[in-house]
Each structure stands twice: as C-alpha cells, then as structure tokens.
Amino acid sequence: MRQARIEDPEDILAARDASGGEALPLDYARRIIMDESHPVRVWREYRGLTVDALPERAGMEPGYVAEIETGDNVGSTTAYHQLAAALETTVVALVMRSKPDSI
C-alpha cells in the first residue's frame, strides 16, 4: 500500500522545521522530486552560484563537484558537509531524492 503524500501545509512546515533546513521554492524542489537534477546542482542554482563559485566556496576541486552534480561520483560524507556549508543548507537537503511513486 502506497503512503499518502504530505499535503497539509502545516505538515509541510513541520517537516521543514524538523529537518532544520530552508524550503526550496516549488519550481526548484520539483526538479529534485522528479529526479531531473541532482540536489547539489539545484541548490547551487538557487543560491545563484556558478559552477566555479561553489567549489571555490566549498574548498573543493571543481571537477569533483561537477562529478557529484552529474551523478558520475557519489561524493564523500566530507564533501557533502563542505557543500552544505557552502550552500547554507543541510546535508540531508543535498542527499534526499525521491520520485513521486516512492513518497
């Protein structure tokens, strides 16, 4: 049996507060939910950072961040902590991905 999606605005706000993270605008969040873009790429674009600015801000190699964004490299826990700090979000926001059928 499929679980019902969270649709109540109070539940959505409570889930956001529980995660400690900032909610993305719907058009950005939809790209992650529909599995079109990696969360790191979506957060980078949301923050207005270029493909060169994010690695510099995170203290990482540009090629490594690009590989994470394209899914060619899973990325380490340390990398996600650095990216989360640079993007001013949580690690959970950068690794959580779900397709509508799995919600």
Tab-separated table of N, CA and C in Angstrom:
chain	number	residue	atom	x	y	z
A	1	MET	N	0.846	-1.188	0.000
A	1	MET	CA	0.000	0.000	0.000
A	1	MET	C	0.887	1.245	0.000
A	2	ARG	N	0.603	2.156	-0.913
A	2	ARG	CA	1.378	3.394	-1.001
A	2	ARG	C	1.015	4.334	0.124
A	3	GLN	N	2.023	5.011	0.627
A	3	GLN	CA	1.766	6.024	1.639
A	3	GLN	C	1.190	7.260	0.962
A	4	ALA	N	0.298	7.930	1.654
A	4	ALA	CA	-0.258	9.175	1.132
A	4	ALA	C	0.806	10.258	1.187
A	5	ARG	N	0.783	11.135	0.228
A	5	ARG	CA	1.712	12.263	0.228
A	5	ARG	C	1.307	13.261	1.297
A	6	ILE	N	2.311	13.952	1.809
A	6	ILE	CA	2.036	15.017	2.770
A	6	ILE	C	1.497	16.202	1.985
A	7	GLU	N	0.273	16.591	2.253
A	7	GLU	CA	-0.308	17.699	1.505
A	7	GLU	C	-0.778	18.827	2.400
A	8	ASP	N	-0.904	18.564	3.673
A	8	ASP	CA	-1.371	19.581	4.581
A	8	ASP	C	-0.257	20.609	4.798
A	9	PRO	N	-0.518	21.892	4.573
A	9	PRO	CA	0.533	22.912	4.735
A	9	PRO	C	1.199	22.884	6.108
A	10	GLU	N	0.437	22.596	7.150
A	10	GLU	CA	1.020	22.528	8.490
A	10	GLU	C	2.014	21.375	8.585
A	11	ASP	N	1.703	20.236	7.944
A	11	ASP	CA	2.626	19.101	7.937
A	11	ASP	C	3.899	19.435	7.165
A	12	ILE	N	3.749	20.137	6.058
A	12	ILE	CA	4.902	20.523	5.255
A	12	ILE	C	5.817	21.446	6.056
A	13	LEU	N	5.238	22.422	6.724
A	13	LEU	CA	6.041	23.343	7.531
A	13	LEU	C	6.688	22.623	8.709
A	14	ALA	N	5.970	21.701	9.323
A	14	ALA	CA	6.526	20.944	10.449
A	14	ALA	C	7.697	20.079	9.987
A	15	ALA	N	7.564	19.462	8.820
A	15	ALA	CA	8.654	18.640	8.285
A	15	ALA	C	9.868	19.506	7.974
A	16	ARG	N	9.648	20.674	7.414
A	16	ARG	CA	10.758	21.585	7.116
A	16	ARG	C	11.455	22.007	8.400
A	17	ASP	N	10.687	22.367	9.414
A	17	ASP	CA	11.269	22.792	10.682
A	17	ASP	C	12.025	21.645	11.355
A	18	ALA	N	11.497	20.436	11.244
A	18	ALA	CA	12.147	19.279	11.859
A	18	ALA	C	13.480	18.980	11.192
A	19	SER	N	13.568	19.234	9.893
A	19	SER	CA	14.818	18.953	9.188
A	19	SER	C	15.850	20.044	9.422
A	20	GLY	N	15.415	21.182	9.942
A	20	GLY	CA	16.334	22.278	10.210
A	20	GLY	C	16.766	23.019	8.963
A	21	GLY	N	16.120	22.735	7.860
A	21	GLY	CA	16.543	23.332	6.606
A	21	GLY	C	15.556	24.331	6.050
A	22	GLU	N	16.039	25.047	5.091
A	22	GLU	CA	15.226	26.017	4.374
A	22	GLU	C	14.479	25.298	3.262
A	23	ALA	N	13.242	25.663	3.043
A	23	ALA	CA	12.473	25.051	1.967
A	23	ALA	C	12.812	25.736	0.649
A	24	LEU	N	12.985	24.935	-0.378
A	24	LEU	CA	13.211	25.479	-1.719
A	24	LEU	C	11.891	25.931	-2.311
A	25	PRO	N	11.908	26.937	-3.161
A	25	PRO	CA	10.691	27.275	-3.900
A	25	PRO	C	10.242	26.064	-4.724
A	26	LEU	N	8.973	25.959	-4.984
A	26	LEU	CA	8.389	24.795	-5.631
A	26	LEU	C	9.061	24.437	-6.947
A	27	ASP	N	9.358	25.409	-7.786
A	27	ASP	CA	9.950	25.079	-9.085
A	27	ASP	C	11.321	24.428	-8.943
A	28	TYR	N	12.088	24.809	-7.947
A	28	TYR	CA	13.377	24.175	-7.682
A	28	TYR	C	13.175	22.787	-7.068
A	29	ALA	N	12.316	22.699	-6.079
A	29	ALA	CA	12.063	21.421	-5.408
A	29	ALA	C	11.529	20.380	-6.383
A	30	ARG	N	10.701	20.805	-7.281
A	30	ARG	CA	10.113	19.887	-8.259
A	30	ARG	C	11.205	19.223	-9.108
A	31	ARG	N	12.266	19.951	-9.432
A	31	ARG	CA	13.359	19.383	-10.226
A	31	ARG	C	14.034	18.231	-9.488
A	32	ILE	N	14.136	18.340	-8.180
A	32	ILE	CA	14.731	17.264	-7.387
A	32	ILE	C	13.754	16.103	-7.265
A	33	ILE	N	12.514	16.406	-6.941
A	33	ILE	CA	11.499	15.381	-6.712
A	33	ILE	C	11.263	14.552	-7.975
A	34	MET	N	11.255	15.202	-9.115
A	34	MET	CA	11.002	14.495	-10.372
A	34	MET	C	12.278	13.843	-10.900
A	35	ASP	N	13.360	13.904	-10.116
A	35	ASP	CA	14.627	13.257	-10.433
A	35	ASP	C	15.239	13.789	-11.726
A	36	GLU	N	15.051	15.069	-11.974
A	36	GLU	CA	15.615	15.682	-13.162
A	36	GLU	C	17.010	16.240	-12.904
A	37	SER	N	17.270	16.701	-11.698
A	37	SER	CA	18.545	17.332	-11.386
A	37	SER	C	19.021	16.896	-10.011
A	38	HIS	N	20.330	16.844	-9.858
A	38	HIS	CA	20.916	16.498	-8.566
A	38	HIS	C	20.657	17.649	-7.589
A	39	PRO	N	20.363	17.344	-6.327
A	39	PRO	CA	20.103	18.404	-5.347
A	39	PRO	C	21.234	19.425	-5.222
A	40	VAL	N	22.488	18.991	-5.361
A	40	VAL	CA	23.599	19.945	-5.268
A	40	VAL	C	23.487	20.980	-6.385
A	41	ARG	N	23.196	20.534	-7.594
A	41	ARG	CA	23.041	21.468	-8.717
A	41	ARG	C	21.866	22.424	-8.474
A	42	VAL	N	20.752	21.885	-8.008
A	42	VAL	CA	19.564	22.724	-7.780
A	42	VAL	C	19.856	23.775	-6.712
A	43	TRP	N	20.468	23.358	-5.598
A	43	TRP	CA	20.798	24.319	-4.542
A	43	TRP	C	21.812	25.353	-5.029
A	44	ARG	N	22.788	24.911	-5.841
A	44	ARG	CA	23.776	25.856	-6.373
A	44	ARG	C	23.088	26.914	-7.223
A	45	GLU	N	22.207	26.478	-8.104
A	45	GLU	CA	21.497	27.415	-8.968
A	45	GLU	C	20.566	28.313	-8.151
A	46	TYR	N	19.902	27.741	-7.143
A	46	TYR	CA	19.027	28.528	-6.279
A	46	TYR	C	19.809	29.632	-5.562
A	47	ARG	N	21.013	29.305	-5.133
A	47	ARG	CA	21.857	30.291	-4.436
A	47	ARG	C	22.541	31.255	-5.401
A	48	GLY	N	22.386	31.033	-6.709
A	48	GLY	CA	22.966	31.929	-7.698
A	48	GLY	C	24.470	31.771	-7.862
A	49	LEU	N	24.980	30.580	-7.560
A	49	LEU	CA	26.408	30.327	-7.672
A	49	LEU	C	26.733	29.678	-9.016
A	50	THR	N	27.869	30.018	-9.555
A	50	THR	CA	28.323	29.413	-10.804
A	50	THR	C	28.989	28.074	-10.514
A	51	VAL	N	29.280	27.338	-11.587
A	51	VAL	CA	29.950	26.050	-11.432
A	51	VAL	C	31.365	26.231	-10.884
A	52	ASP	N	31.936	27.412	-11.024
A	52	ASP	CA	33.260	27.690	-10.461
A	52	ASP	C	33.171	28.235	-9.035
A	53	ALA	N	32.116	28.971	-8.742
A	53	ALA	CA	31.998	29.612	-7.431
A	53	ALA	C	31.732	28.614	-6.311
A	54	LEU	N	30.894	27.614	-6.556
A	54	LEU	CA	30.578	26.653	-5.491
A	54	LEU	C	31.816	25.883	-5.035
A	55	PRO	N	32.589	25.283	-5.932
A	55	PRO	CA	33.782	24.564	-5.454
A	55	PRO	C	34.759	25.474	-4.711
A	56	GLU	N	34.901	26.702	-5.200
A	56	GLU	CA	35.798	27.640	-4.519
A	56	GLU	C	35.300	27.922	-3.105
A	57	ARG	N	34.020	28.173	-2.988
A	57	ARG	CA	33.421	28.470	-1.684
A	57	ARG	C	33.495	27.267	-0.743
A	58	ALA	N	33.393	26.057	-1.322
A	58	ALA	CA	33.409	24.830	-0.516
A	58	ALA	C	34.821	24.309	-0.268
A	59	GLY	N	35.809	24.900	-0.929
A	59	GLY	CA	37.183	24.439	-0.779
A	59	GLY	C	37.410	23.081	-1.417
A	60	MET	N	36.800	22.885	-2.589
A	60	MET	CA	36.861	21.601	-3.277
A	60	MET	C	37.331	21.794	-4.712
A	61	GLU	N	37.729	20.697	-5.338
A	61	GLU	CA	38.132	20.730	-6.737
A	61	GLU	C	36.885	20.851	-7.618
A	62	PRO	N	36.909	21.751	-8.604
A	62	PRO	CA	35.739	21.929	-9.486
A	62	PRO	C	35.291	20.636	-10.169
A	63	GLY	N	36.234	19.825	-10.620
A	63	GLY	CA	35.871	18.580	-11.297
A	63	GLY	C	35.125	17.615	-10.395
A	64	TYR	N	35.506	17.576	-9.126
A	64	TYR	CA	34.846	16.690	-8.161
A	64	TYR	C	33.401	17.125	-7.939
A	65	VAL	N	33.197	18.419	-7.773
A	65	VAL	CA	31.829	18.930	-7.578
A	65	VAL	C	31.002	18.671	-8.836
A	66	ALA	N	31.593	18.874	-10.006
A	66	ALA	CA	30.880	18.608	-11.262
A	66	ALA	C	30.474	17.146	-11.351
A	67	GLU	N	31.354	16.241	-10.940
A	67	GLU	CA	31.033	14.812	-10.958
A	67	GLU	C	29.880	14.487	-10.008
A	68	ILE	N	29.838	15.136	-8.864
A	68	ILE	CA	28.728	14.929	-7.927
A	68	ILE	C	27.431	15.418	-8.555
A	69	GLU	N	27.469	16.612	-9.142
A	69	GLU	CA	26.258	17.183	-9.754
A	69	GLU	C	25.721	16.340	-10.902
A	70	THR	N	26.602	15.711	-11.652
A	70	THR	CA	26.161	14.898	-12.789
A	70	THR	C	25.839	13.466	-12.402
A	71	GLY	N	26.173	13.093	-11.170
A	71	GLY	CA	25.924	11.733	-10.723
A	71	GLY	C	27.026	10.763	-11.104
A	72	ASP	N	28.123	11.268	-11.660
A	72	ASP	CA	29.248	10.411	-12.026
A	72	ASP	C	30.070	9.994	-10.811
A	73	ASN	N	29.890	10.690	-9.697
A	73	ASN	CA	30.597	10.370	-8.455
A	73	ASN	C	29.605	10.563	-7.308
A	74	VAL	N	29.514	9.580	-6.439
A	74	VAL	CA	28.567	9.666	-5.316
A	74	VAL	C	28.953	10.777	-4.357
A	75	GLY	N	30.244	10.970	-4.152
A	75	GLY	CA	30.709	12.003	-3.224
A	75	GLY	C	30.834	11.456	-1.817
A	76	SER	N	31.793	11.968	-1.097
A	76	SER	CA	32.039	11.518	0.276
A	76	SER	C	31.172	12.287	1.266
A	77	THR	N	31.108	11.771	2.465
A	77	THR	CA	30.392	12.461	3.537
A	77	THR	C	31.016	13.831	3.781
A	78	THR	N	32.332	13.871	3.785
A	78	THR	CA	33.036	15.141	3.985
A	78	THR	C	32.663	16.139	2.899
A	79	ALA	N	32.598	15.664	1.660
A	79	ALA	CA	32.239	16.551	0.545
A	79	ALA	C	30.854	17.152	0.756
A	80	TYR	N	29.915	16.319	1.184
A	80	TYR	CA	28.558	16.825	1.390
A	80	TYR	C	28.485	17.823	2.546
A	81	HIS	N	29.291	17.628	3.553
A	81	HIS	CA	29.328	18.611	4.648
A	81	HIS	C	29.886	19.938	4.151
A	82	GLN	N	30.930	19.877	3.318
A	82	GLN	CA	31.509	21.099	2.766
A	82	GLN	C	30.520	21.794	1.831
A	83	LEU	N	29.857	21.019	0.995
A	83	LEU	CA	28.881	21.591	0.068
A	83	LEU	C	27.696	22.197	0.817
A	84	ALA	N	27.211	21.500	1.841
A	84	ALA	CA	26.093	22.020	2.628
A	84	ALA	C	26.450	23.350	3.270
A	85	ALA	N	27.650	23.442	3.825
A	85	ALA	CA	28.086	24.699	4.441
A	85	ALA	C	28.174	25.805	3.393
A	86	ALA	N	28.733	25.481	2.242
A	86	ALA	CA	28.874	26.484	1.179
A	86	ALA	C	27.524	26.928	0.631
A	87	LEU	N	26.555	26.025	0.631
A	87	LEU	CA	25.223	26.332	0.104
A	87	LEU	C	24.245	26.798	1.178
A	88	GLU	N	24.735	26.853	2.419
A	88	GLU	CA	23.906	27.286	3.546
A	88	GLU	C	22.631	26.463	3.651
A	89	THR	N	22.820	25.143	3.620
A	89	THR	CA	21.700	24.223	3.780
A	89	THR	C	22.191	23.019	4.575
A	90	THR	N	21.403	21.985	4.640
A	90	THR	CA	21.773	20.793	5.386
A	90	THR	C	22.276	19.707	4.445
A	91	VAL	N	23.021	18.776	4.995
A	91	VAL	CA	23.461	17.621	4.215
A	91	VAL	C	22.242	16.843	3.733
A	92	VAL	N	21.255	16.717	4.596
A	92	VAL	CA	20.030	15.994	4.229
A	92	VAL	C	19.389	16.593	2.984
A	93	ALA	N	19.377	17.909	2.886
A	93	ALA	CA	18.786	18.558	1.712
A	93	ALA	C	19.540	18.208	0.436
A	94	LEU	N	20.812	17.878	0.566
A	94	LEU	CA	21.624	17.580	-0.620
A	94	LEU	C	21.613	16.108	-1.013
A	95	VAL	N	21.165	15.240	-0.119
A	95	VAL	CA	21.175	13.809	-0.438
A	95	VAL	C	19.785	13.216	-0.572
A	96	MET	N	18.772	13.901	-0.093
A	96	MET	CA	17.412	13.378	-0.176
A	96	MET	C	16.877	13.539	-1.588
A	97	ARG	N	16.497	12.427	-2.178
A	97	ARG	CA	15.886	12.432	-3.501
A	97	ARG	C	14.740	11.429	-3.447
A	98	SER	N	13.631	11.794	-4.013
A	98	SER	CA	12.524	10.837	-4.058
A	98	SER	C	11.694	11.067	-5.294
A	99	LYS	N	11.288	9.981	-5.888
A	99	LYS	CA	10.383	10.045	-7.024
A	99	LYS	C	8.968	10.000	-6.461
A	100	PRO	N	7.989	10.574	-7.172
A	100	PRO	CA	6.619	10.591	-6.647
A	100	PRO	C	6.090	9.225	-6.234
A	101	ASP	N	6.457	8.146	-6.935
A	101	ASP	CA	5.949	6.822	-6.597
A	101	ASP	C	6.501	6.293	-5.285
A	102	SER	N	7.604	6.885	-4.810
A	102	SER	CA	8.200	6.374	-3.579
A	102	SER	C	7.810	7.180	-2.351
A	103	ILE	N	6.980	8.176	-2.517
A	103	ILE	CA	6.549	9.005	-1.388
A	103	ILE	C	5.353	8.367	-0.726
